[in-house]
Amino acid sequence: MAKWTPKHEAPEPLEGPVVPTIIGGTILWFVLFLVQLPFYGWFDDRGHAWWVWTCLAGTGLGLYGIYFVKRRDTAIKRAAAAAAAEAEAPAAE
């Protein structure tokens, strides 16, 4: 059996509004947690209490995600500014 090889180059990854997307997802997880919390007894009686805790875990991971993508976004902007400054430096001489 022959090894599969790609026929064309992979496209560049799409860069969109990552920080607002992660913030929106985190808010959604937290809202789901708050909506399910009054029904915890119902979930627990049926063996589905993990649904509530999954929403809380999603909120916690989302908070970490916000921290992570903000740092990533800042690093990307810093690298782009440094590259732009480096590109202008030889022209100024």
PDB file of C-alpha atoms in Angstrom:
ATOM      1  CA  MET A   1       0.000   0.000   0.000  1.00  0.00           C
ATOM      2  CA  ALA A   2       1.445   3.354  -1.041  1.00  0.00           C
ATOM      3  CA  LYS A   3       1.867   6.224   1.358  1.00  0.00           C
ATOM      4  CA  TRP A   4      -0.561   9.081   0.795  1.00  0.00           C
ATOM      5  CA  THR A   5       1.033  12.391  -0.138  1.00  0.00           C
ATOM      6  CA  PRO A   6      -0.746  15.736  -0.404  1.00  0.00           C
ATOM      7  CA  LYS A   7      -1.198  17.143  -3.897  1.00  0.00           C
ATOM      8  CA  HIS A   8      -1.032  20.806  -2.857  1.00  0.00           C
ATOM      9  CA  GLU A   9       0.261  23.005  -0.054  1.00  0.00           C
ATOM     10  CA  ALA A  10      -1.836  23.350   3.073  1.00  0.00           C
ATOM     11  CA  PRO A  11      -3.529  26.745   3.391  1.00  0.00           C
ATOM     12  CA  GLU A  12      -2.503  29.195   6.081  1.00  0.00           C
ATOM     13  CA  PRO A  13      -4.580  28.945   9.265  1.00  0.00           C
ATOM     14  CA  LEU A  14      -7.393  31.453   9.574  1.00  0.00           C
ATOM     15  CA  GLU A  15      -6.882  34.121  12.200  1.00  0.00           C
ATOM     16  CA  GLY A  16     -10.139  35.516  13.459  1.00  0.00           C
ATOM     17  CA  PRO A  17     -11.329  37.268  16.597  1.00  0.00           C
ATOM     18  CA  VAL A  18      -9.976  34.588  18.939  1.00  0.00           C
ATOM     19  CA  VAL A  19     -10.276  36.457  22.253  1.00  0.00           C
ATOM     20  CA  PRO A  20     -13.961  37.430  21.832  1.00  0.00           C
ATOM     21  CA  THR A  21     -14.753  33.895  20.682  1.00  0.00           C
ATOM     22  CA  ILE A  22     -13.208  32.356  23.805  1.00  0.00           C
ATOM     23  CA  ILE A  23     -14.913  34.933  26.034  1.00  0.00           C
ATOM     24  CA  GLY A  24     -18.266  34.147  24.406  1.00  0.00           C
ATOM     25  CA  GLY A  25     -17.783  30.412  24.891  1.00  0.00           C
ATOM     26  CA  THR A  26     -16.807  30.874  28.526  1.00  0.00           C
ATOM     27  CA  ILE A  27     -19.884  33.006  29.171  1.00  0.00           C
ATOM     28  CA  LEU A  28     -22.018  30.339  27.508  1.00  0.00           C
ATOM     29  CA  TRP A  29     -20.594  27.591  29.760  1.00  0.00           C
ATOM     30  CA  PHE A  30     -21.195  29.735  32.848  1.00  0.00           C
ATOM     31  CA  VAL A  31     -24.784  30.537  31.829  1.00  0.00           C
ATOM     32  CA  LEU A  32     -25.438  26.824  31.267  1.00  0.00           C
ATOM     33  CA  PHE A  33     -24.043  26.109  34.730  1.00  0.00           C
ATOM     34  CA  LEU A  34     -26.298  28.733  36.329  1.00  0.00           C
ATOM     35  CA  VAL A  35     -29.371  27.480  34.441  1.00  0.00           C
ATOM     36  CA  GLN A  36     -28.781  23.871  35.527  1.00  0.00           C
ATOM     37  CA  LEU A  37     -27.859  24.632  39.139  1.00  0.00           C
ATOM     38  CA  PRO A  38     -31.459  24.971  40.448  1.00  0.00           C
ATOM     39  CA  PHE A  39     -32.219  21.539  38.970  1.00  0.00           C
ATOM     40  CA  TYR A  40     -29.226  19.814  40.552  1.00  0.00           C
ATOM     41  CA  GLY A  41     -31.461  17.426  42.520  1.00  0.00           C
ATOM     42  CA  TRP A  42     -33.281  16.364  39.364  1.00  0.00           C
ATOM     43  CA  PHE A  43     -29.984  15.714  37.573  1.00  0.00           C
ATOM     44  CA  ASP A  44     -28.574  13.861  40.594  1.00  0.00           C
ATOM     45  CA  ASP A  45     -31.644  11.602  40.912  1.00  0.00           C
ATOM     46  CA  ARG A  46     -31.196  10.479  37.317  1.00  0.00           C
ATOM     47  CA  GLY A  47     -27.426  10.064  37.458  1.00  0.00           C
ATOM     48  CA  HIS A  48     -26.696  13.127  35.334  1.00  0.00           C
ATOM     49  CA  ALA A  49     -25.121  15.419  37.939  1.00  0.00           C
ATOM     50  CA  TRP A  50     -21.967  15.385  35.840  1.00  0.00           C
ATOM     51  CA  TRP A  51     -23.770  17.669  33.346  1.00  0.00           C
ATOM     52  CA  VAL A  52     -23.730  20.471  35.910  1.00  0.00           C
ATOM     53  CA  TRP A  53     -20.078  19.910  36.780  1.00  0.00           C
ATOM     54  CA  THR A  54     -19.115  19.710  33.119  1.00  0.00           C
ATOM     55  CA  CYS A  55     -20.460  23.238  32.640  1.00  0.00           C
ATOM     56  CA  LEU A  56     -18.455  24.449  35.632  1.00  0.00           C
ATOM     57  CA  ALA A  57     -15.326  22.750  34.262  1.00  0.00           C
ATOM     58  CA  GLY A  58     -15.971  24.399  30.880  1.00  0.00           C
ATOM     59  CA  THR A  59     -16.127  27.756  32.643  1.00  0.00           C
ATOM     60  CA  GLY A  60     -12.838  27.132  34.428  1.00  0.00           C
ATOM     61  CA  LEU A  61     -11.102  25.968  31.272  1.00  0.00           C
ATOM     62  CA  GLY A  62     -12.550  28.960  29.428  1.00  0.00           C
ATOM     63  CA  LEU A  63     -11.021  31.327  31.987  1.00  0.00           C
ATOM     64  CA  TYR A  64      -7.646  29.672  31.403  1.00  0.00           C
ATOM     65  CA  GLY A  65      -8.292  29.925  27.657  1.00  0.00           C
ATOM     66  CA  ILE A  66      -8.938  33.660  27.908  1.00  0.00           C
ATOM     67  CA  TYR A  67      -5.614  34.120  29.717  1.00  0.00           C
ATOM     68  CA  PHE A  68      -3.823  31.941  27.154  1.00  0.00           C
ATOM     69  CA  VAL A  69      -5.220  33.569  23.993  1.00  0.00           C
ATOM     70  CA  LYS A  70      -4.689  37.094  25.338  1.00  0.00           C
ATOM     71  CA  ARG A  71      -1.024  36.289  25.918  1.00  0.00           C
ATOM     72  CA  ARG A  72      -0.812  34.688  22.464  1.00  0.00           C
ATOM     73  CA  ASP A  73      -2.454  37.690  20.819  1.00  0.00           C
ATOM     74  CA  THR A  74      -0.093  40.067  22.609  1.00  0.00           C
ATOM     75  CA  ALA A  75       2.938  37.996  21.541  1.00  0.00           C
ATOM     76  CA  ILE A  76       1.783  37.949  17.904  1.00  0.00           C
ATOM     77  CA  LYS A  77       1.294  41.733  17.910  1.00  0.00           C
ATOM     78  CA  ARG A  78       4.685  42.262  19.573  1.00  0.00           C
ATOM     79  CA  ALA A  79       6.404  40.056  16.963  1.00  0.00           C
ATOM     80  CA  ALA A  80       4.662  41.880  14.123  1.00  0.00           C
ATOM     81  CA  ALA A  81       5.714  45.273  15.540  1.00  0.00           C
ATOM     82  CA  ALA A  82       9.304  44.072  15.924  1.00  0.00           C
ATOM     83  CA  ALA A  83       9.333  42.756  12.342  1.00  0.00           C
ATOM     84  CA  ALA A  84       7.934  46.063  11.061  1.00  0.00           C
ATOM     85  CA  ALA A  85      10.526  48.050  13.017  1.00  0.00           C
ATOM     86  CA  GLU A  86      13.294  45.800  11.705  1.00  0.00           C
ATOM     87  CA  ALA A  87      12.060  46.233   8.131  1.00  0.00           C
ATOM     88  CA  GLU A  88      12.095  50.033   8.496  1.00  0.00           C
ATOM     89  CA  ALA A  89      15.531  50.198  10.177  1.00  0.00           C
ATOM     90  CA  PRO A  90      17.656  49.548   7.030  1.00  0.00           C
ATOM     91  CA  ALA A  91      15.594  52.069   5.041  1.00  0.00           C
ATOM     92  CA  ALA A  92      16.349  54.773   7.620  1.00  0.00           C
ATOM     93  CA  GLU A  93      20.122  54.324   7.296  1.00  0.00           C
TER      94      GLU A  93
END
